[in-house]
Structures are given as C-alpha cells and as structure tokens.
Amino acid sequence: MMAPPPSPPPPPPPPSSSSLTLLIILSLLLIQRTHSVKLPLHPRDLLPLLPRQVSWPVLNSLHGAVDLLPAFVGAASDKNDTVEWKGACFYKNRAWMEFHNKSGSEFGGGTLHLKVVWLWKVPKLFLYSPAGISRIPNLGSQYTLNVVKGDPRCLPRCFFEVKHWKCALKPSGHSEFAEGLPSAEARHLSFNFLSHNCAMGVLVGSAHSWTCMDIYVFATPYRVTWDYYFLAREHTLEFKEWEGKAEYEYVKNKGVSIFLMQAGMLGTLQALWDVFPLFTNTGWGENSNIGFLKKHMAASFEQRPQPWVTNISVEDINSGDFLAISKIRGRWGGFETLEKWVSGAYAGHTAVCLKDSEGKLWVGESGHENDKGEDIIAVLPWDEWWDFELNKDDSNPHIALLPLHPDIRAKFNETAAWEYALSMAGKPYGYHNMIFSWIDTIDGNYPPPLDAHLVASVMTVWSKMQPDYAANMWNEALNKRLGTKDLDLPDILVETEKRGLSFDELLTIPEQDDWLYNDGKSTSCIAFILEMYKEAGLFDPIASSIQVTEFTIKDAYSLKFFENNSSRLPKWCNDGDTVKLPYCQIKGKYRMELPGFNTLDPYPHMNERCPSLPPRYSRPANC
C-alpha cells in the first residue's frame, strides 16, 4: 500500500506589526537615499513604533541626555544686525530685532523677527522644482518655473530662493528671497540667461516632514521664554514692554540670545526620557547614569569580584587619608553624573579621615545631610559614617581610600587640621563657589553644547524660579568678582557689559580662599579637604599662591600626595580583586577609575586656567 503523500509544509506565519514597521523604515531609507523623493515624514519618525528593544538603541545612538541642552546660535539686536544659522529642521534661519513703543511706556518694547527656511541644494546647471529637473535653456532665452499649489511633493509649505553663482541673473518680477504660495493656483518665476557660462540653481523646499519642528529658547538677563516652529515662514516674538532702561540698553547693545534645541522635537523628547532616570533611585536610574558616563566620558565600569565591601582595619587608616566617593543613582547620583561630565572627575564627592589623640577615627565631610535636611560640614565618628554608607545611603556609593604618602603624612600637622575642621563644623556646604572650580577658561570647560551664554540663561531661569537659591549659588560670588554688593543677576550682567567684560570672562576670574560670604567661608566637599591640607602644611612653602577653591575633585586626587608603593598599602586593600589598584577601593560593585591619580606636584596658581573638555580632559602643563 502506497504511503500517502507528505502533507505540505504549513504556511509561514504572517509578519508581525513590528517586522512590517521595520521593513517600511528600511524601505523609506533606501528610497530617500537613492532617489530625490520628498517624503511627508522622515524614516526615523517611525522608530518609536518599533519594540523598545529595537528602537531604543537606535534612538539612543541618534540622541541622548546631552541633547536636552540648547545650543547658542546668536543674539539678535536690530534689523541692521541680523544673525543667521542652520536649524535642526529648517536649514536656513535669520533673526533681527525691531524696536517699537506700542505700549506707550518709557522704553517701549520690541518684536523679534525670525525667518525659518528649509533648503536642499541642487547641482549647478540645473533647475529644480517639484515638477521635475530641467537643464538651463539656451543663451539669451527666458525660463519660466511653474509650481502648482498643493503639489504633494511640496509639504507642508514651499518656498523659493534664487541662488547666484557665476553669472548675471535677472529674475523677472521676483525678489531674491520669497517663500510660501500665493493665493493664485501657481507661481511663475521667469529668468533671463545672459551668459553662456551661467551656473544657477533654484532651491525649492519645506520642512523635512510633518513631524519636523524647531524648538527655540530666547533669553535676556531679565526673562527667558521659548517657542516652536514647524512652518517655513517669518515668525515673530513680541516683547510688549522692556522691564526698564537696563533691559532696553542690554538688548540694544547685546541683543536677545537665541538657543536651538539641536535634536528637534523627537530628539528633545528622547533626551527628556534619557535625563529623567538619571535622578531616579531605581535600577533603571543606575543603568542610565552608568550609560551616560560610558558614552560621554569613556568610563569602563568593570565589575569587581565579590565581596564588594572590604573588611577594614581602622588601625591602618591615618589622619589626612582621602576618601573618594562616586554615587550612581538617585538625586545625588544624577547630580554627580553631570558634575563628572563637565569637570572630568571620576568621583563626585569626597571626605577626609582624622584620628584624635586617643586613636579614635573620625571623618570630616562637607555635604553631610543633617536631621533638618540641610547640607552642612560635619565631623563624624568613623563607625557612624561607615554604617550610613553601608546601610542607609541609597545612592549606591562606590568608595576608595587614598592613603597619604609617608613623606606627606610626616608633614601633616594634625593639630592644625583638627582646629580647622572643628572651626568649620556646622557651617553650610559651600554652594557659593561650587561651579567656579570647574570654569577656568572662556571656552575650554564647556562640553558642547554648553557655553557661557547657556550658563547665563540657566542662571536667569533659576533666578526667577528660586531667587534665594540663585543668590546662594552664584549671585554673591559674581558680586565678589565685580567688587560690588547685593546686585541681582540681571544687574550683574548689565554691570559686566558696562565694564567691557563678557560674561564668560567674568566666570573665569579665580575664586579666592579668603573671601567671606554672608554665611562665612564657602567650602565645597573638596575645598574643605584641601583647605585642611593647606592649614596642615601640605602646600608649604607655596600655600599663599594656591587657591584650593579653584580645585575640582580630579585636581585633588591628581596631586602627588598619595601612596605610590603598593607594598605599603594595607593588607586588606583590594582584597580578592584580580586587579590591584594603586589605592584601596573599600566599597562598590564596579571598579573605580581615577585617571591622572597621584601625578602632579603643586605649583603656584595651580588649576586657575585649566581646560576640561571630554572625553580626554587634556590639560596643559602648569595651567
């Protein structure tokens, strides 16, 4: 009996919706790259429709948390002084300020005009329109370009621009720049070709796609506002009335600062999604902080073998030994991640060890949170401090102990160190000068797209939202640099302009250790330790020419103050780790990196003029 024929194989399962979406995206990309086709949307606009495990790596490669920072593109002052730039969506943009007095006030107001255009260039010797491409006609002839209103290849709006290259070109009845479609059904552009060697092109375009949108932030010392544009035309932003003579004079001379969200609408939303978890106390937040530091600082985060907590013998720890701390989740984890990025430090917090006359170990720390939730300077018993880091600090702190070199320890005046620590105990954390240790140069400390214009605008926003916070963070410090008192931020910016200084020059004026603020001397976590070292004699004989408030955490652990002979490290140091670090990591899943550790001898005016740009954070000698 003959065996029955084998049953046909089952039909393949229908493709999933995500597979179809991926296929569509790849097809659109291929079409866009191989043909001059104007699509109503960009292929990357469909990426969010894909599953997260597929779309997120692609979106992250295109945009990241840094894209949330707007980039300064220029300042518009008056119609005779226009500023031009390339946008994220619209490629040709220009802006100018028109002053008026519609309000009838003493100083009036103004209208910021912003003309946004999207372009694509066409080869020379060709004319392009949505109707097609044609060669330049014969010498002396006239050419008429017809663009019909509603052409589907002209979305969402068309504009026309005539470009001159090598010939005398006379467009008939047409200005050099015009955009939009008239009320008639067609626009006719006539050109007379006067030279046989004429090379000319007509550019026709619109926004990239329906989802394409440019987002802008506009700022003066007295206000910050924002707007978005998805149509290629002239837009206006009204300033009904200047807040007074100072703002009027500032805008007249310096203009309204314009910032572009470089990633556009979808990129900005993606950046918001990337920034949010940096400050969350979750595994997602921890992974986001690690990912940010890997991407922007080339940090490695290699996992250590367990145990991740060292069994420490306090007898081996001495006064002056340095504690480098790196937090990677929660509020402080997110803050430290950004601090590390701009400064180049691979640790975000510090503390210092002290032993009393009875041999009891203590920890001095600027930035300890007291029972009222205030960040203060405190001197705590080691057991209390260590128990908090092990059991109560939810930021997953990674901690390394950096023992002093024996020769440095011999110089360390323990009595003077204790006197300084106790004199500072209970005082507030040094917010006044925290950012000024980072900014030493006009343009060598700002990772793109950061710059002094953006710093000033962020300060303006915070000054409006939290005036007390702003006064504590920078107002008093900026007054110190100007030799003034009690000026708020707008007045500081105006005074800076009057003196012929730029704001970025003002920010680079070195902090002085002996400046007294309204709450006393201001010391951040690292300034507190280095000021103690200074009092204890470690910077002698050049201490008078060292301003420790100019040091970042990286600057501190780069000092050649620490043990350089691994045989003298405690026996429990890096116990169980396959990699023997030149210092003792005592807590943390990931191996702590401290590039530049223990490499620099102190010198006069150290760290007052040093650049710090990622990812290498290179610095010239003796800066």
PDB file of N, CA and C in Angstrom, residues 328-384:
ATOM      1  N   ILE A 328      25.928  56.660  42.068  1.00  0.00           N
ATOM      2  CA  ILE A 328      25.481  56.379  40.704  1.00  0.00           C
ATOM      3  C   ILE A 328      23.968  56.173  40.586  1.00  0.00           C
ATOM      4  N   ARG A 329      23.208  56.575  41.586  1.00  0.00           N
ATOM      5  CA  ARG A 329      21.754  56.508  41.445  1.00  0.00           C
ATOM      6  C   ARG A 329      21.106  57.520  42.386  1.00  0.00           C
ATOM      7  N   GLY A 330      19.844  57.855  42.115  1.00  0.00           N
ATOM      8  CA  GLY A 330      19.124  58.797  42.957  1.00  0.00           C
ATOM      9  C   GLY A 330      19.474  60.241  42.642  1.00  0.00           C
ATOM     10  N   ARG A 331      18.982  61.145  43.479  1.00  0.00           N
ATOM     11  CA  ARG A 331      19.176  62.573  43.261  1.00  0.00           C
ATOM     12  C   ARG A 331      20.647  62.932  43.173  1.00  0.00           C
ATOM     13  N   TRP A 332      21.439  62.468  44.147  1.00  0.00           N
ATOM     14  CA  TRP A 332      22.854  62.796  44.138  1.00  0.00           C
ATOM     15  C   TRP A 332      23.600  62.054  43.032  1.00  0.00           C
ATOM     16  N   GLY A 333      23.150  60.861  42.690  1.00  0.00           N
ATOM     17  CA  GLY A 333      23.780  60.145  41.581  1.00  0.00           C
ATOM     18  C   GLY A 333      23.662  60.909  40.280  1.00  0.00           C
ATOM     19  N   GLY A 334      22.453  61.445  39.992  1.00  0.00           N
ATOM     20  CA  GLY A 334      22.259  62.219  38.769  1.00  0.00           C
ATOM     21  C   GLY A 334      23.065  63.497  38.773  1.00  0.00           C
ATOM     22  N   PHE A 335      23.068  64.189  39.912  1.00  0.00           N
ATOM     23  CA  PHE A 335      23.844  65.423  40.011  1.00  0.00           C
ATOM     24  C   PHE A 335      25.332  65.149  39.812  1.00  0.00           C
ATOM     25  N   GLU A 336      25.846  64.096  40.462  1.00  0.00           N
ATOM     26  CA  GLU A 336      27.264  63.783  40.339  1.00  0.00           C
ATOM     27  C   GLU A 336      27.628  63.377  38.918  1.00  0.00           C
ATOM     28  N   THR A 337      26.719  62.684  38.234  1.00  0.00           N
ATOM     29  CA  THR A 337      26.996  62.296  36.848  1.00  0.00           C
ATOM     30  C   THR A 337      27.260  63.528  35.986  1.00  0.00           C
ATOM     31  N   LEU A 338      26.428  64.551  36.126  1.00  0.00           N
ATOM     32  CA  LEU A 338      26.624  65.774  35.345  1.00  0.00           C
ATOM     33  C   LEU A 338      27.883  66.509  35.795  1.00  0.00           C
ATOM     34  N   GLU A 339      28.151  66.507  37.094  1.00  0.00           N
ATOM     35  CA  GLU A 339      29.370  67.142  37.611  1.00  0.00           C
ATOM     36  C   GLU A 339      30.612  66.450  37.057  1.00  0.00           C
ATOM     37  N   LYS A 340      30.605  65.132  37.027  1.00  0.00           N
ATOM     38  CA  LYS A 340      31.747  64.385  36.483  1.00  0.00           C
ATOM     39  C   LYS A 340      31.956  64.715  35.018  1.00  0.00           C
ATOM     40  N   TRP A 341      30.868  64.796  34.282  1.00  0.00           N
ATOM     41  CA  TRP A 341      30.947  65.062  32.842  1.00  0.00           C
ATOM     42  C   TRP A 341      31.600  66.404  32.546  1.00  0.00           C
ATOM     43  N   VAL A 342      31.202  67.454  33.261  1.00  0.00           N
ATOM     44  CA  VAL A 342      31.743  68.778  32.950  1.00  0.00           C
ATOM     45  C   VAL A 342      33.147  68.983  33.517  1.00  0.00           C
ATOM     46  N   SER A 343      33.495  68.283  34.606  1.00  0.00           N
ATOM     47  CA  SER A 343      34.779  68.546  35.263  1.00  0.00           C
ATOM     48  C   SER A 343      35.853  67.520  34.937  1.00  0.00           C
ATOM     49  N   GLY A 344      35.450  66.334  34.482  1.00  0.00           N
ATOM     50  CA  GLY A 344      36.420  65.281  34.204  1.00  0.00           C
ATOM     51  C   GLY A 344      36.771  64.435  35.403  1.00  0.00           C
ATOM     52  N   ALA A 345      36.132  64.668  36.543  1.00  0.00           N
ATOM     53  CA  ALA A 345      36.404  63.877  37.744  1.00  0.00           C
ATOM     54  C   ALA A 345      35.647  62.552  37.668  1.00  0.00           C
ATOM     55  N   TYR A 346      36.286  61.481  38.098  1.00  0.00           N
ATOM     56  CA  TYR A 346      35.634  60.173  38.115  1.00  0.00           C
ATOM     57  C   TYR A 346      35.088  59.841  39.504  1.00  0.00           C
ATOM     58  N   ALA A 347      35.058  60.843  40.369  1.00  0.00           N
ATOM     59  CA  ALA A 347      34.365  60.746  41.654  1.00  0.00           C
ATOM     60  C   ALA A 347      33.561  62.024  41.809  1.00  0.00           C
ATOM     61  N   GLY A 348      32.457  61.943  42.556  1.00  0.00           N
ATOM     62  CA  GLY A 348      31.574  63.094  42.670  1.00  0.00           C
ATOM     63  C   GLY A 348      31.475  63.683  44.063  1.00  0.00           C
ATOM     64  N   HIS A 349      32.103  63.026  45.035  1.00  0.00           N
ATOM     65  CA  HIS A 349      32.048  63.513  46.417  1.00  0.00           C
ATOM     66  C   HIS A 349      33.318  63.055  47.120  1.00  0.00           C
ATOM     67  N   THR A 350      33.663  63.729  48.221  1.00  0.00           N
ATOM     68  CA  THR A 350      34.891  63.402  48.951  1.00  0.00           C
ATOM     69  C   THR A 350      34.692  63.600  50.444  1.00  0.00           C
ATOM     70  N   ALA A 351      35.559  62.964  51.206  1.00  0.00           N
ATOM     71  CA  ALA A 351      35.623  63.149  52.657  1.00  0.00           C
ATOM     72  C   ALA A 351      37.065  62.895  53.080  1.00  0.00           C
ATOM     73  N   VAL A 352      37.376  63.143  54.356  1.00  0.00           N
ATOM     74  CA  VAL A 352      38.754  63.005  54.828  1.00  0.00           C
ATOM     75  C   VAL A 352      38.756  62.366  56.215  1.00  0.00           C
ATOM     76  N   CYS A 353      39.795  61.601  56.484  1.00  0.00           N
ATOM     77  CA  CYS A 353      39.902  60.906  57.765  1.00  0.00           C
ATOM     78  C   CYS A 353      40.740  61.714  58.759  1.00  0.00           C
ATOM     79  N   LEU A 354      40.366  61.622  60.033  1.00  0.00           N
ATOM     80  CA  LEU A 354      41.093  62.269  61.119  1.00  0.00           C
ATOM     81  C   LEU A 354      41.111  61.340  62.328  1.00  0.00           C
ATOM     82  N   LYS A 355      42.251  61.250  62.978  1.00  0.00           N
ATOM     83  CA  LYS A 355      42.346  60.489  64.222  1.00  0.00           C
ATOM     84  C   LYS A 355      42.612  61.446  65.378  1.00  0.00           C
ATOM     85  N   ASP A 356      41.903  61.217  66.483  1.00  0.00           N
ATOM     86  CA  ASP A 356      42.124  62.087  67.640  1.00  0.00           C
ATOM     87  C   ASP A 356      43.267  61.557  68.495  1.00  0.00           C
ATOM     88  N   SER A 357      43.510  62.237  69.611  1.00  0.00           N
ATOM     89  CA  SER A 357      44.660  61.893  70.455  1.00  0.00           C
ATOM     90  C   SER A 357      44.531  60.516  71.088  1.00  0.00           C
ATOM     91  N   GLU A 358      43.290  59.987  71.139  1.00  0.00           N
ATOM     92  CA  GLU A 358      43.074  58.656  71.724  1.00  0.00           C
ATOM     93  C   GLU A 358      43.060  57.565  70.670  1.00  0.00           C
ATOM     94  N   GLY A 359      43.321  57.941  69.406  1.00  0.00           N
ATOM     95  CA  GLY A 359      43.371  56.948  68.342  1.00  0.00           C
ATOM     96  C   GLY A 359      42.033  56.635  67.715  1.00  0.00           C
ATOM     97  N   LYS A 360      40.982  57.391  68.099  1.00  0.00           N
ATOM     98  CA  LYS A 360      39.664  57.156  67.516  1.00  0.00           C
ATOM     99  C   LYS A 360      39.597  57.799  66.132  1.00  0.00           C
ATOM    100  N   LEU A 361      39.013  57.076  65.196  1.00  0.00           N
ATOM    101  CA  LEU A 361      38.939  57.545  63.800  1.00  0.00           C
ATOM    102  C   LEU A 361      37.649  58.315  63.559  1.00  0.00           C
ATOM    103  N   TRP A 362      37.797  59.468  62.890  1.00  0.00           N
ATOM    104  CA  TRP A 362      36.672  60.327  62.534  1.00  0.00           C
ATOM    105  C   TRP A 362      36.716  60.620  61.037  1.00  0.00           C
ATOM    106  N   VAL A 363      35.589  61.132  60.540  1.00  0.00           N
ATOM    107  CA  VAL A 363      35.503  61.526  59.125  1.00  0.00           C
ATOM    108  C   VAL A 363      35.000  62.961  59.058  1.00  0.00           C
ATOM    109  N   GLY A 364      35.742  63.823  58.368  1.00  0.00           N
ATOM    110  CA  GLY A 364      35.303  65.186  58.098  1.00  0.00           C
ATOM    111  C   GLY A 364      34.691  65.251  56.706  1.00  0.00           C
ATOM    112  N   GLU A 365      33.505  65.866  56.625  1.00  0.00           N
ATOM    113  CA  GLU A 365      32.771  65.852  55.352  1.00  0.00           C
ATOM    114  C   GLU A 365      31.981  67.142  55.177  1.00  0.00           C
ATOM    115  N   SER A 366      32.167  67.807  54.052  1.00  0.00           N
ATOM    116  CA  SER A 366      31.313  68.930  53.678  1.00  0.00           C
ATOM    117  C   SER A 366      30.262  68.397  52.715  1.00  0.00           C
ATOM    118  N   GLY A 367      28.996  68.475  53.137  1.00  0.00           N
ATOM    119  CA  GLY A 367      27.906  67.918  52.350  1.00  0.00           C
ATOM    120  C   GLY A 367      27.138  66.840  53.086  1.00  0.00           C
ATOM    121  N   HIS A 368      27.360  66.745  54.399  1.00  0.00           N
ATOM    122  CA  HIS A 368      26.592  65.803  55.217  1.00  0.00           C
ATOM    123  C   HIS A 368      25.185  66.361  55.456  1.00  0.00           C
ATOM    124  N   GLU A 369      24.188  65.536  55.277  1.00  0.00           N
ATOM    125  CA  GLU A 369      22.803  65.978  55.475  1.00  0.00           C
ATOM    126  C   GLU A 369      22.403  65.784  56.936  1.00  0.00           C
ATOM    127  N   ASN A 370      22.024  66.885  57.587  1.00  0.00           N
ATOM    128  CA  ASN A 370      21.644  66.795  58.997  1.00  0.00           C
ATOM    129  C   ASN A 370      20.168  66.431  59.144  1.00  0.00           C
ATOM    130  N   ASP A 371      19.674  66.419  60.377  1.00  0.00           N
ATOM    131  CA  ASP A 371      18.295  66.000  60.641  1.00  0.00           C
ATOM    132  C   ASP A 371      17.263  66.927  60.008  1.00  0.00           C
ATOM    133  N   LYS A 372      17.649  68.174  59.716  1.00  0.00           N
ATOM    134  CA  LYS A 372      16.734  69.129  59.094  1.00  0.00           C
ATOM    135  C   LYS A 372      16.762  69.068  57.570  1.00  0.00           C
ATOM    136  N   GLY A 373      17.575  68.169  57.018  1.00  0.00           N
ATOM    137  CA  GLY A 373      17.690  68.078  55.566  1.00  0.00           C
ATOM    138  C   GLY A 373      18.646  69.088  54.971  1.00  0.00           C
ATOM    139  N   GLU A 374      19.464  69.747  55.824  1.00  0.00           N
ATOM    140  CA  GLU A 374      20.421  70.746  55.348  1.00  0.00           C
ATOM    141  C   GLU A 374      21.770  70.077  55.092  1.00  0.00           C
ATOM    142  N   ASP A 375      22.452  70.534  54.058  1.00  0.00           N
ATOM    143  CA  ASP A 375      23.793  70.025  53.762  1.00  0.00           C
ATOM    144  C   ASP A 375      24.808  70.894  54.503  1.00  0.00           C
ATOM    145  N   ILE A 376      25.524  70.286  55.428  1.00  0.00           N
ATOM    146  CA  ILE A 376      26.443  71.040  56.286  1.00  0.00           C
ATOM    147  C   ILE A 376      27.808  70.363  56.310  1.00  0.00           C
ATOM    148  N   ILE A 377      28.751  71.039  56.964  1.00  0.00           N
ATOM    149  CA  ILE A 377      30.066  70.454  57.249  1.00  0.00           C
ATOM    150  C   ILE A 377      29.969  69.753  58.596  1.00  0.00           C
ATOM    151  N   ALA A 378      30.429  68.504  58.638  1.00  0.00           N
ATOM    152  CA  ALA A 378      30.313  67.716  59.868  1.00  0.00           C
ATOM    153  C   ALA A 378      31.584  66.910  60.092  1.00  0.00           C
ATOM    154  N   VAL A 379      31.864  66.619  61.374  1.00  0.00           N
ATOM    155  CA  VAL A 379      32.944  65.709  61.760  1.00  0.00           C
ATOM    156  C   VAL A 379      32.278  64.580  62.526  1.00  0.00           C
ATOM    157  N   LEU A 380      32.304  63.377  61.935  1.00  0.00           N
ATOM    158  CA  LEU A 380      31.535  62.238  62.443  1.00  0.00           C
ATOM    159  C   LEU A 380      32.453  61.092  62.841  1.00  0.00           C
ATOM    160  N   PRO A 381      32.069  60.303  63.865  1.00  0.00           N
ATOM    161  CA  PRO A 381      32.820  59.083  64.155  1.00  0.00           C
ATOM    162  C   PRO A 381      32.816  58.160  62.939  1.00  0.00           C
ATOM    163  N   TRP A 382      33.934  57.486  62.701  1.00  0.00           N
ATOM    164  CA  TRP A 382      34.036  56.596  61.548  1.00  0.00           C
ATOM    165  C   TRP A 382      32.907  55.567  61.544  1.00  0.00           C
ATOM    166  N   ASP A 383      32.631  54.960  62.660  1.00  0.00           N
ATOM    167  CA  ASP A 383      31.618  53.902  62.700  1.00  0.00           C
ATOM    168  C   ASP A 383      30.254  54.428  62.250  1.00  0.00           C
ATOM    169  N   GLU A 384      29.907  55.639  62.670  1.00  0.00           N
ATOM    170  CA  GLU A 384      28.631  56.225  62.266  1.00  0.00           C
ATOM    171  C   GLU A 384      28.621  56.519  60.771  1.00  0.00           C
TER     172      GLU A 384
END
